[in-house]
């Protein structure tokens, strides 16, 4: 279903704002049991395809996000978002990378470096500090 939402958002004229965001806010189940590693990965994949609508879609999806599997995280896909929306990208990373991660998502340090390159003030953000400590284990 998340894959389908991504197609609707990407292929419809202003589909993210007209169809996808309202559907997520009004119809997507809020129960915790629907927040699995699989759905979290699917949300991450979807968010990487949102372009200009990224901040708005992230706001809609935020409460449905949880930890991702470090083995399957495709953080390289976040680079374009990080260049355009460094604060929101940091927020997303903070939501999907847990403290007790078994495997640090590959590419975490690269994305964090990019965020700091774009917006150096983020080094003072507690979320950045936490993620930076985790990335040092990569």
PDB file of C-alpha atoms in Angstrom:
ATOM      1  CA  UNK A   1       0.000   0.000   0.000  1.00  0.00           C
ATOM      2  CA  UNK A   2       2.841   2.410   0.838  1.00  0.00           C
ATOM      3  CA  UNK A   3       4.415   1.689  -2.538  1.00  0.00           C
ATOM      4  CA  UNK A   4       1.080   2.530  -4.189  1.00  0.00           C
ATOM      5  CA  UNK A   5       0.861   5.815  -2.261  1.00  0.00           C
ATOM      6  CA  UNK A   6       4.313   6.679  -3.560  1.00  0.00           C
ATOM      7  CA  UNK A   7       3.195   6.086  -7.136  1.00  0.00           C
ATOM      8  CA  UNK A   8       0.086   8.233  -6.649  1.00  0.00           C
ATOM      9  CA  UNK A   9       2.171  11.021  -5.156  1.00  0.00           C
ATOM     10  CA  UNK A  10       4.830  10.914  -7.841  1.00  0.00           C
ATOM     11  CA  UNK A  11       2.600  10.408 -10.870  1.00  0.00           C
ATOM     12  CA  UNK A  12      -0.366  12.658 -10.085  1.00  0.00           C
ATOM     13  CA  UNK A  13      -0.380  16.413 -10.509  1.00  0.00           C
ATOM     14  CA  UNK A  14       0.331  17.657  -6.964  1.00  0.00           C
ATOM     15  CA  UNK A  15      -0.499  14.116  -5.840  1.00  0.00           C
ATOM     16  CA  UNK A  16       1.424  14.353  -2.571  1.00  0.00           C
ATOM     17  CA  UNK A  17      -0.697  17.215  -1.285  1.00  0.00           C
ATOM     18  CA  UNK A  18      -4.015  16.322  -2.956  1.00  0.00           C
ATOM     19  CA  UNK A  19      -4.145  12.585  -2.301  1.00  0.00           C
ATOM     20  CA  UNK A  20      -1.291  11.076  -0.305  1.00  0.00           C
ATOM     21  CA  UNK A  21      -1.090  13.439   2.674  1.00  0.00           C
ATOM     22  CA  UNK A  22      -4.876  13.466   3.248  1.00  0.00           C
ATOM     23  CA  UNK A  23      -4.981   9.661   2.989  1.00  0.00           C
ATOM     24  CA  UNK A  24      -2.172   9.231   5.513  1.00  0.00           C
ATOM     25  CA  UNK A  25      -3.758  11.687   7.947  1.00  0.00           C
ATOM     26  CA  UNK A  26      -7.324  10.432   7.636  1.00  0.00           C
ATOM     27  CA  UNK A  27      -7.154   6.743   6.762  1.00  0.00           C
ATOM     28  CA  UNK A  28      -3.782   5.230   7.687  1.00  0.00           C
ATOM     29  CA  UNK A  29      -4.061   3.080  10.836  1.00  0.00           C
ATOM     30  CA  UNK A  30      -2.490   4.586  13.959  1.00  0.00           C
ATOM     31  CA  UNK A  31      -2.036   1.335  15.875  1.00  0.00           C
ATOM     32  CA  UNK A  32       1.530   0.568  16.883  1.00  0.00           C
ATOM     33  CA  UNK A  33       1.319  -2.963  15.473  1.00  0.00           C
ATOM     34  CA  UNK A  34       1.359  -1.482  11.955  1.00  0.00           C
ATOM     35  CA  UNK A  35       4.773   0.078  12.583  1.00  0.00           C
ATOM     36  CA  UNK A  36       7.083  -2.713  11.521  1.00  0.00           C
ATOM     37  CA  UNK A  37      10.589  -2.761  10.110  1.00  0.00           C
ATOM     38  CA  UNK A  38       8.990  -3.414   6.722  1.00  0.00           C
ATOM     39  CA  UNK A  39       6.602  -0.472   6.847  1.00  0.00           C
ATOM     40  CA  UNK A  40       9.315   1.789   8.225  1.00  0.00           C
ATOM     41  CA  UNK A  41      11.556   0.902   5.301  1.00  0.00           C
ATOM     42  CA  UNK A  42       8.686   1.498   2.892  1.00  0.00           C
ATOM     43  CA  UNK A  43       7.962   4.923   4.418  1.00  0.00           C
ATOM     44  CA  UNK A  44      11.645   5.801   4.121  1.00  0.00           C
ATOM     45  CA  UNK A  45      11.658   4.754   0.469  1.00  0.00           C
ATOM     46  CA  UNK A  46       8.506   6.797  -0.185  1.00  0.00           C
ATOM     47  CA  UNK A  47       9.906   9.882   1.550  1.00  0.00           C
ATOM     48  CA  UNK A  48      13.016   9.788  -0.624  1.00  0.00           C
ATOM     49  CA  UNK A  49      10.804  10.220  -3.705  1.00  0.00           C
ATOM     50  CA  UNK A  50       8.727  13.191  -2.515  1.00  0.00           C
ATOM     51  CA  UNK A  51      10.898  16.023  -3.868  1.00  0.00           C
ATOM     52  CA  UNK A  52       9.525  19.466  -2.945  1.00  0.00           C
ATOM     53  CA  UNK A  53       6.743  17.889  -0.893  1.00  0.00           C
ATOM     54  CA  UNK A  54       9.199  16.181   1.493  1.00  0.00           C
ATOM     55  CA  UNK A  55       8.600  18.434   4.539  1.00  0.00           C
ATOM     56  CA  UNK A  56       4.818  18.116   4.215  1.00  0.00           C
ATOM     57  CA  UNK A  57       4.853  14.361   3.653  1.00  0.00           C
ATOM     58  CA  UNK A  58       7.305  13.890   6.527  1.00  0.00           C
ATOM     59  CA  UNK A  59       4.899  15.776   8.812  1.00  0.00           C
ATOM     60  CA  UNK A  60       2.077  13.450   7.752  1.00  0.00           C
ATOM     61  CA  UNK A  61       4.153  10.272   8.118  1.00  0.00           C
ATOM     62  CA  UNK A  62       6.079  11.275  11.259  1.00  0.00           C
ATOM     63  CA  UNK A  63       3.861   9.478  13.775  1.00  0.00           C
ATOM     64  CA  UNK A  64       3.953   6.282  11.698  1.00  0.00           C
ATOM     65  CA  UNK A  65       7.755   6.044  11.647  1.00  0.00           C
ATOM     66  CA  UNK A  66       9.856   3.746  13.754  1.00  0.00           C
ATOM     67  CA  UNK A  67      13.193   1.982  13.627  1.00  0.00           C
ATOM     68  CA  UNK A  68      14.656   0.725  10.385  1.00  0.00           C
ATOM     69  CA  UNK A  69      16.801  -2.329   9.832  1.00  0.00           C
ATOM     70  CA  UNK A  70      20.402  -1.136   9.503  1.00  0.00           C
ATOM     71  CA  UNK A  71      21.146  -3.789   6.886  1.00  0.00           C
ATOM     72  CA  UNK A  72      18.440  -2.550   4.549  1.00  0.00           C
ATOM     73  CA  UNK A  73      18.541   1.201   5.088  1.00  0.00           C
ATOM     74  CA  UNK A  74      19.278   2.930   1.808  1.00  0.00           C
ATOM     75  CA  UNK A  75      20.528   6.194   3.186  1.00  0.00           C
ATOM     76  CA  UNK A  76      22.287   7.109  -0.059  1.00  0.00           C
ATOM     77  CA  UNK A  77      18.827   7.911  -1.390  1.00  0.00           C
ATOM     78  CA  UNK A  78      18.553  10.617   1.296  1.00  0.00           C
ATOM     79  CA  UNK A  79      21.402  12.734  -0.062  1.00  0.00           C
ATOM     80  CA  UNK A  80      19.245  14.877  -2.379  1.00  0.00           C
ATOM     81  CA  UNK A  81      16.828  15.503   0.496  1.00  0.00           C
ATOM     82  CA  UNK A  82      19.673  16.368   2.828  1.00  0.00           C
ATOM     83  CA  UNK A  83      20.974  18.978   0.422  1.00  0.00           C
ATOM     84  CA  UNK A  84      17.584  20.685   0.182  1.00  0.00           C
ATOM     85  CA  UNK A  85      16.058  19.995   3.589  1.00  0.00           C
ATOM     86  CA  UNK A  86      18.848  19.379   6.100  1.00  0.00           C
ATOM     87  CA  UNK A  87      16.777  19.958   9.259  1.00  0.00           C
ATOM     88  CA  UNK A  88      13.925  17.732   8.137  1.00  0.00           C
ATOM     89  CA  UNK A  89      16.368  15.048   7.000  1.00  0.00           C
ATOM     90  CA  UNK A  90      18.013  15.120  10.426  1.00  0.00           C
ATOM     91  CA  UNK A  91      14.559  14.775  12.001  1.00  0.00           C
ATOM     92  CA  UNK A  92      13.826  11.779   9.783  1.00  0.00           C
ATOM     93  CA  UNK A  93      17.138  10.100  10.639  1.00  0.00           C
ATOM     94  CA  UNK A  94      16.545  10.706  14.328  1.00  0.00           C
ATOM     95  CA  UNK A  95      13.182   8.968  14.082  1.00  0.00           C
ATOM     96  CA  UNK A  96      14.334   5.882  12.198  1.00  0.00           C
ATOM     97  CA  UNK A  97      17.781   5.176  13.686  1.00  0.00           C
ATOM     98  CA  UNK A  98      17.372   3.877  17.253  1.00  0.00           C
ATOM     99  CA  UNK A  99      19.956   4.161  20.019  1.00  0.00           C
ATOM    100  CA  UNK A 100      20.117   0.403  20.381  1.00  0.00           C
ATOM    101  CA  UNK A 101      20.830  -0.302  16.750  1.00  0.00           C
ATOM    102  CA  UNK A 102      22.481  -3.666  16.105  1.00  0.00           C
ATOM    103  CA  UNK A 103      23.900  -2.595  12.777  1.00  0.00           C
ATOM    104  CA  UNK A 104      24.465   1.072  12.051  1.00  0.00           C
ATOM    105  CA  UNK A 105      22.741   1.903   8.767  1.00  0.00           C
ATOM    106  CA  UNK A 106      25.303   1.967   5.990  1.00  0.00           C
ATOM    107  CA  UNK A 107      25.923   5.517   4.813  1.00  0.00           C
ATOM    108  CA  UNK A 108      24.782   7.245   8.013  1.00  0.00           C
ATOM    109  CA  UNK A 109      28.074   9.104   8.427  1.00  0.00           C
ATOM    110  CA  UNK A 110      28.003  10.226   4.779  1.00  0.00           C
ATOM    111  CA  UNK A 111      24.516  11.692   5.119  1.00  0.00           C
ATOM    112  CA  UNK A 112      25.415  13.385   8.404  1.00  0.00           C
ATOM    113  CA  UNK A 113      28.531  14.921   6.802  1.00  0.00           C
ATOM    114  CA  UNK A 114      26.361  16.245   3.974  1.00  0.00           C
ATOM    115  CA  UNK A 115      23.883  17.792   6.422  1.00  0.00           C
ATOM    116  CA  UNK A 116      26.687  19.617   8.233  1.00  0.00           C
ATOM    117  CA  UNK A 117      28.157  20.791   4.955  1.00  0.00           C
ATOM    118  CA  UNK A 118      24.804  22.318   4.002  1.00  0.00           C
ATOM    119  CA  UNK A 119      23.876  23.633   7.457  1.00  0.00           C
ATOM    120  CA  UNK A 120      26.874  23.746   9.852  1.00  0.00           C
ATOM    121  CA  UNK A 121      24.725  24.914  12.778  1.00  0.00           C
ATOM    122  CA  UNK A 122      23.282  21.401  13.014  1.00  0.00           C
ATOM    123  CA  UNK A 123      26.428  20.253  14.831  1.00  0.00           C
ATOM    124  CA  UNK A 124      24.885  21.812  17.950  1.00  0.00           C
ATOM    125  CA  UNK A 125      21.689  19.775  17.598  1.00  0.00           C
ATOM    126  CA  UNK A 126      21.370  16.955  20.138  1.00  0.00           C
ATOM    127  CA  UNK A 127      19.898  14.691  17.459  1.00  0.00           C
ATOM    128  CA  UNK A 128      22.980  15.206  15.301  1.00  0.00           C
ATOM    129  CA  UNK A 129      25.271  14.431  18.256  1.00  0.00           C
ATOM    130  CA  UNK A 130      23.459  11.173  18.991  1.00  0.00           C
ATOM    131  CA  UNK A 131      23.526  10.051  15.380  1.00  0.00           C
ATOM    132  CA  UNK A 132      27.161  11.096  14.983  1.00  0.00           C
ATOM    133  CA  UNK A 133      28.122   8.883  17.952  1.00  0.00           C
ATOM    134  CA  UNK A 134      26.302   5.968  16.347  1.00  0.00           C
ATOM    135  CA  UNK A 135      27.864   6.636  12.953  1.00  0.00           C
ATOM    136  CA  UNK A 136      31.322   6.436  14.518  1.00  0.00           C
ATOM    137  CA  UNK A 137      30.601   2.694  14.996  1.00  0.00           C
ATOM    138  CA  UNK A 138      30.033   2.244  11.227  1.00  0.00           C
TER     139      UNK A 138
END
